[in-house]
Tab-separated table of C-alpha atoms in Angstrom:
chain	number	residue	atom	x	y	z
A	139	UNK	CA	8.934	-7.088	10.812
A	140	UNK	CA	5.577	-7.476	9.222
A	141	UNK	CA	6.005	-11.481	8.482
A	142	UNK	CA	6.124	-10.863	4.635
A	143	UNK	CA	9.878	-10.548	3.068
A	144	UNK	CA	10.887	-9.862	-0.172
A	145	UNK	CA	13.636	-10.370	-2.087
A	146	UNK	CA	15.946	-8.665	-3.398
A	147	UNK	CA	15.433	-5.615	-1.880
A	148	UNK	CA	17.036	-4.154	-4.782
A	149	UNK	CA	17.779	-4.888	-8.428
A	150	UNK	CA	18.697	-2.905	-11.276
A	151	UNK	CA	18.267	-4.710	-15.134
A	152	UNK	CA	18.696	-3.779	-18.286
A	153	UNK	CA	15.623	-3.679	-20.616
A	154	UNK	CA	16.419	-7.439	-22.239
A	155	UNK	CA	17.307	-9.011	-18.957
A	156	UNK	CA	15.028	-11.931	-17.443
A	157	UNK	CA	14.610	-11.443	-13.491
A	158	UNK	CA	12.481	-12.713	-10.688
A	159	UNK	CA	11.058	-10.867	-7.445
A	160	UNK	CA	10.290	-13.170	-4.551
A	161	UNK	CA	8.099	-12.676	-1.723
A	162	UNK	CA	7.269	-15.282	0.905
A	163	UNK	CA	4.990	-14.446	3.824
A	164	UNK	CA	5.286	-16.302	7.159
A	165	UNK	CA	1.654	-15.302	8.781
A	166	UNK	CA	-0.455	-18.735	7.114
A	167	UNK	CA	-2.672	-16.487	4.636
A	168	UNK	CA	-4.277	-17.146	1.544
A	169	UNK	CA	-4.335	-14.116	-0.435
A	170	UNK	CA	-1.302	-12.606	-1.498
A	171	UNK	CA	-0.869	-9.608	-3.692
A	172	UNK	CA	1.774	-7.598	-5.832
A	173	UNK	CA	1.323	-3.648	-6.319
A	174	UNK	CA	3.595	-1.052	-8.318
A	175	UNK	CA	4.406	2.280	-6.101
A	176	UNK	CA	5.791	4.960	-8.643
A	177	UNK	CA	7.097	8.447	-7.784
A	178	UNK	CA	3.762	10.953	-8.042
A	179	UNK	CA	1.209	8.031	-8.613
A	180	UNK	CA	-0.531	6.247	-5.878
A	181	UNK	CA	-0.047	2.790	-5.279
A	182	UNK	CA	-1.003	0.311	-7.601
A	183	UNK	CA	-2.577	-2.793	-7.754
A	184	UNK	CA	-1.159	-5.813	-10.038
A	185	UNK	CA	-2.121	-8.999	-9.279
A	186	UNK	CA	-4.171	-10.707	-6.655
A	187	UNK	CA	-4.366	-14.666	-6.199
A	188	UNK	CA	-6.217	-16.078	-3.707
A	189	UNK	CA	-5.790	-19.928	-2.545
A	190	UNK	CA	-3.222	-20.025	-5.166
A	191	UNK	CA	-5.432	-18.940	-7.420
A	192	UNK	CA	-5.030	-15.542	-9.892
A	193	UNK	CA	-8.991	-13.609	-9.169
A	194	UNK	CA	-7.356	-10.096	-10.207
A	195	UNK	CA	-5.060	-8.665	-13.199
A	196	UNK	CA	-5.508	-4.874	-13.161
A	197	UNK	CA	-4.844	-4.534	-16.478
A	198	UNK	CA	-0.629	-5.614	-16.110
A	199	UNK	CA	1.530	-5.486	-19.474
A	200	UNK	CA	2.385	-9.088	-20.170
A	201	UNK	CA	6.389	-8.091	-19.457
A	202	UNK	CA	5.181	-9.022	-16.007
A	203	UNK	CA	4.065	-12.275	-15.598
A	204	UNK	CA	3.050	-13.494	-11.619
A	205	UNK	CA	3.482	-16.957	-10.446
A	206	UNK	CA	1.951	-18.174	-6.998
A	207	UNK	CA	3.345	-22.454	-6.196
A	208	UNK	CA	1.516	-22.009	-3.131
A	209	UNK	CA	-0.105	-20.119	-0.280
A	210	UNK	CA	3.001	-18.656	1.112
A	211	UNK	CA	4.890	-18.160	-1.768
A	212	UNK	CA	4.536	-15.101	-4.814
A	213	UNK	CA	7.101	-14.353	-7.425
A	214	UNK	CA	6.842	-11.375	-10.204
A	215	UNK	CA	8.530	-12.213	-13.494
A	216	UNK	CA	10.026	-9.771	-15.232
A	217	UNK	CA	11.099	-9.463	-18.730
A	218	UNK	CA	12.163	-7.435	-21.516
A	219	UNK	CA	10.967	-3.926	-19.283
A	220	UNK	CA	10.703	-0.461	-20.073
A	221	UNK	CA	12.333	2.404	-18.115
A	222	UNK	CA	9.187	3.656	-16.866
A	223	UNK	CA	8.865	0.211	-14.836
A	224	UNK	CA	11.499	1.420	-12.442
A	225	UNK	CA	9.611	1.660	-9.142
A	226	UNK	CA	8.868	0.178	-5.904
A	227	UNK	CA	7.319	-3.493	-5.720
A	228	UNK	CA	5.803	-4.498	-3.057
A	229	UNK	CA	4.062	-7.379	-1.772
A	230	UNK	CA	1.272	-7.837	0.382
A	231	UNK	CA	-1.016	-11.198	2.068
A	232	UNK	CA	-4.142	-11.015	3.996
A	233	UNK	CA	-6.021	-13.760	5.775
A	234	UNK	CA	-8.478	-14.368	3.048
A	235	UNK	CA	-9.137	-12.155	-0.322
A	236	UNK	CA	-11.588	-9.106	0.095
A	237	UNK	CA	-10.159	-5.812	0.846
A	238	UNK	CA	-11.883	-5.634	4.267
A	239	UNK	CA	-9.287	-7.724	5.622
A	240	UNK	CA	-6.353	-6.197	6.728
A	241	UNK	CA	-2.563	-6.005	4.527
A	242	UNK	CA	0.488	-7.191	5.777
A	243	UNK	CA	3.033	-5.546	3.219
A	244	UNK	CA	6.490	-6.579	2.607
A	245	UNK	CA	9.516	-3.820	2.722
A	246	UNK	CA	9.606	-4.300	-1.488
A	247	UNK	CA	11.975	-4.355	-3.766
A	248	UNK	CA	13.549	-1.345	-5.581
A	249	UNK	CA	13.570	-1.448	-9.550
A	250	UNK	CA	16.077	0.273	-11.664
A	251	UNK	CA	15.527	0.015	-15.574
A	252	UNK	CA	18.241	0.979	-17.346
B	11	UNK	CA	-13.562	4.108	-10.666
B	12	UNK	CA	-13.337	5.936	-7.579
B	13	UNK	CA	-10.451	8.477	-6.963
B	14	UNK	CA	-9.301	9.234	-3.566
B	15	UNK	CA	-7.511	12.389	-3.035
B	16	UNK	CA	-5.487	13.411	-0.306
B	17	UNK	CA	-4.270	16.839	0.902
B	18	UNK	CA	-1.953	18.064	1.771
B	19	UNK	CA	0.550	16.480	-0.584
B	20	UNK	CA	3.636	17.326	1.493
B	21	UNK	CA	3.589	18.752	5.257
B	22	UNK	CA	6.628	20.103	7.149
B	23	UNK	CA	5.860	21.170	10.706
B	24	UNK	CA	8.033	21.343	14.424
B	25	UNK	CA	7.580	18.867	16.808
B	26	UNK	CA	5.150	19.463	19.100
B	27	UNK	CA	3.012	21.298	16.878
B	28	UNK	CA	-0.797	19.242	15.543
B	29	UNK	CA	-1.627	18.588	12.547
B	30	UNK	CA	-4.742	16.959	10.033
B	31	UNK	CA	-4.728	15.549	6.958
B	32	UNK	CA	-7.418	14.549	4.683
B	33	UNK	CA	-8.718	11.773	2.350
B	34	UNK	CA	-12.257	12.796	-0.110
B	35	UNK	CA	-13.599	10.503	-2.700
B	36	UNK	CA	-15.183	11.127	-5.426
B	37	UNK	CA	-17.945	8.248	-4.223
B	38	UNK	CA	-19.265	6.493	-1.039
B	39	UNK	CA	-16.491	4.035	0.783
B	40	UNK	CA	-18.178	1.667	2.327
B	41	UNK	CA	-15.466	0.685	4.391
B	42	UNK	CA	-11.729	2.967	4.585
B	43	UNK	CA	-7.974	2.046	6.047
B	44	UNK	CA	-5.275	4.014	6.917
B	45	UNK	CA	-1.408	3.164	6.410
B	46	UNK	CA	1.577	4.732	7.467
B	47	UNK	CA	4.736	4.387	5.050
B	48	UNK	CA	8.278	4.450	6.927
B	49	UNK	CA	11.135	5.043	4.635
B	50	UNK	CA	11.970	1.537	3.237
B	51	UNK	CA	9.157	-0.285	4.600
B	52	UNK	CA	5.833	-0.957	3.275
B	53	UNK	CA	2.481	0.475	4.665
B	54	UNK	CA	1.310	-0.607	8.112
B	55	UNK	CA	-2.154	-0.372	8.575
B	56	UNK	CA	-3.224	2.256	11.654
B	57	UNK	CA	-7.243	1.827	11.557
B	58	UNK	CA	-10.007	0.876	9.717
B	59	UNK	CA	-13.356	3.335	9.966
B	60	UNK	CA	-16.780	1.903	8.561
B	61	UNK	CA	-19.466	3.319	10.397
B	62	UNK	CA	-20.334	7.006	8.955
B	63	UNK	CA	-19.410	10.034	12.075
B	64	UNK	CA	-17.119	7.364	13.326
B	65	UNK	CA	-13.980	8.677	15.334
B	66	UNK	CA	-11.105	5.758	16.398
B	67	UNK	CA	-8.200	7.049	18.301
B	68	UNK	CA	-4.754	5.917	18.500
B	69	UNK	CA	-2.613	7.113	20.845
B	70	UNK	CA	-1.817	11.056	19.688
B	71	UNK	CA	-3.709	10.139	16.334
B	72	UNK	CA	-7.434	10.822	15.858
B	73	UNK	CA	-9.507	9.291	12.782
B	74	UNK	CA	-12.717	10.760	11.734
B	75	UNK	CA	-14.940	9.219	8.872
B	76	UNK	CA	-17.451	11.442	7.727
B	77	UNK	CA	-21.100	11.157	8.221
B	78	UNK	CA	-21.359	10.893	4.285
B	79	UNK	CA	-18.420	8.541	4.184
B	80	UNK	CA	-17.140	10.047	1.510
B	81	UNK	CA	-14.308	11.578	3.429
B	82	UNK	CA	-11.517	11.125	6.248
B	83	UNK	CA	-9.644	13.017	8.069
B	84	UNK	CA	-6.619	12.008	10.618
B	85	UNK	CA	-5.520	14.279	13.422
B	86	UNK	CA	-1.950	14.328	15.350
B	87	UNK	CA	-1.342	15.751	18.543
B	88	UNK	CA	1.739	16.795	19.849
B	89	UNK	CA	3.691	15.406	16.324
B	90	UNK	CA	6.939	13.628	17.345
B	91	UNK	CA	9.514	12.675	14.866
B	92	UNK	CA	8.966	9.108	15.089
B	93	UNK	CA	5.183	10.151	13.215
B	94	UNK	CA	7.256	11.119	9.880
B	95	UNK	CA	6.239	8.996	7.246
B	96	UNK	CA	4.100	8.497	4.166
B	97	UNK	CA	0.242	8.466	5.213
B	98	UNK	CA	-2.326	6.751	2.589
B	99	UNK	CA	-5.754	6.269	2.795
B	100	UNK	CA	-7.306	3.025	0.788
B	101	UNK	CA	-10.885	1.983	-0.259
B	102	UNK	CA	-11.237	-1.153	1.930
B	103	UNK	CA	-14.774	-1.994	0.934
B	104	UNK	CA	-16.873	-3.249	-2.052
B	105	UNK	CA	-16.451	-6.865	-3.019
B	106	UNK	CA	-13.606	-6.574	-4.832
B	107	UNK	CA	-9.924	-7.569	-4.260
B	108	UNK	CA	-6.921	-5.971	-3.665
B	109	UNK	CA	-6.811	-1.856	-2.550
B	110	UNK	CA	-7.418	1.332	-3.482
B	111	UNK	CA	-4.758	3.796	-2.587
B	112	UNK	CA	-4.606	8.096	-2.510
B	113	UNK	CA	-1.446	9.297	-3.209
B	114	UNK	CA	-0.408	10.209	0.043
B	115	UNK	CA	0.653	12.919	2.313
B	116	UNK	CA	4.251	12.868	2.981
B	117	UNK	CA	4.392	14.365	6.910
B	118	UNK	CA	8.255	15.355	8.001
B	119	UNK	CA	8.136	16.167	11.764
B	120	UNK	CA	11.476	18.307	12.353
B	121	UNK	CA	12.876	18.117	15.811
């Protein structure tokens, strides 16, 4: 138990559903992150926002769209996907943003694209 | 962009037996972390190496940063099953946000 949970831990959608991944950490950090892990690629980084705030989008399609109401809270909306968006999501928060502090990731949540 | 590559890919070995894997970049880390992956979990970090020649233990587990710092390797003694898992090395310094991840080596310690 890491402090950071996610839900659901799984989901499967069709490509014109609407869905939402939530995390919520528990540890009192500011920075929270979202990263794509995909069968043969190495993890990926999405979106960072620190104090609420979005400093990083690594280039995301817009079908994902982040929202962050507050410190301890992160969701990942998803919309119209493709199949090659089926992967593992996984969230992460640190004490402050900068990547010398450590990650406290989330278990994730499986995505299915049918 | 800096690429970090790690080797082996996939390792099978007994219990009991010791092992290394590696992490090289293509550039200088200032700073570099290593995770373990458990099925169905996210990454946990192990350590974090800055200082070039560096060596941190952990138990049975042995990192090295190299005096260039432009590689890592970690060593495990006497592998048990409970080390199986997904090990990834990440870029932890630079002013930016956010990681940068290898792919992994995926370690399967067979009792």
């Amino acid at each position: 138990e890491t402090g950071v949970t996610q839900t659901p831990r799984h989901l499967v959608m069709g490509m014109t559903n609407k869905k939402s991944l939530k995390c919520e950490q528990h540890l009192g950090h500011n920075a929270m992150y979202w990263y794509k892990q995909s069968a043969k690629k190495p993890l990926e980084l999405m979106f960072v926002y620190n104090f609420k705030e979005q400093t990083e989008n690594n280039s995301v399609p817009s079908r994902f769209s982040p929202e962050c109401p507050n410190s301890s809270h992160l969701f990942l909306h998803l919309h119209t996907l493709q199949p090659e968006d089926s992967a593992l999501y996984l969230c992460a928060s640190s004490p402050f943003g900068g990547r010398r502090h450590e990650q406290y990731f989330g278990p994730g949540t499986r995505l299915t694209v049918t | 962009t800096q690429l970090l590559e790690q080797s082996p890919q996939f390792l099978s070995i007994q219990e009991g037996e010791n092992l290394t894997v590696y992490c090289n970049s293509s550039s200088v880390f200032s700073s570099l972390q290593w995770y373990r992956q458990e099925p169905g979990e996210g990454p946990v970090l192990l350590v974090t190496v800055v200082t070039g020649g560096e060596v941190k233990k952990l138990k049975r587990l042995t990192f090295q940063f190299g005096d260039a710092r432009k590689d890592s390797s970690l060593h495990i003694t006497a592998a048990q099953p409970g080390d199986t898992g997904l090990y990834l090395c990440a870029d932890s310094g630079g002013g930016a946000d956010g990681l940068t991840f290898g792919k992994g080596t995926h370690l399967i310690i067979q009792p």
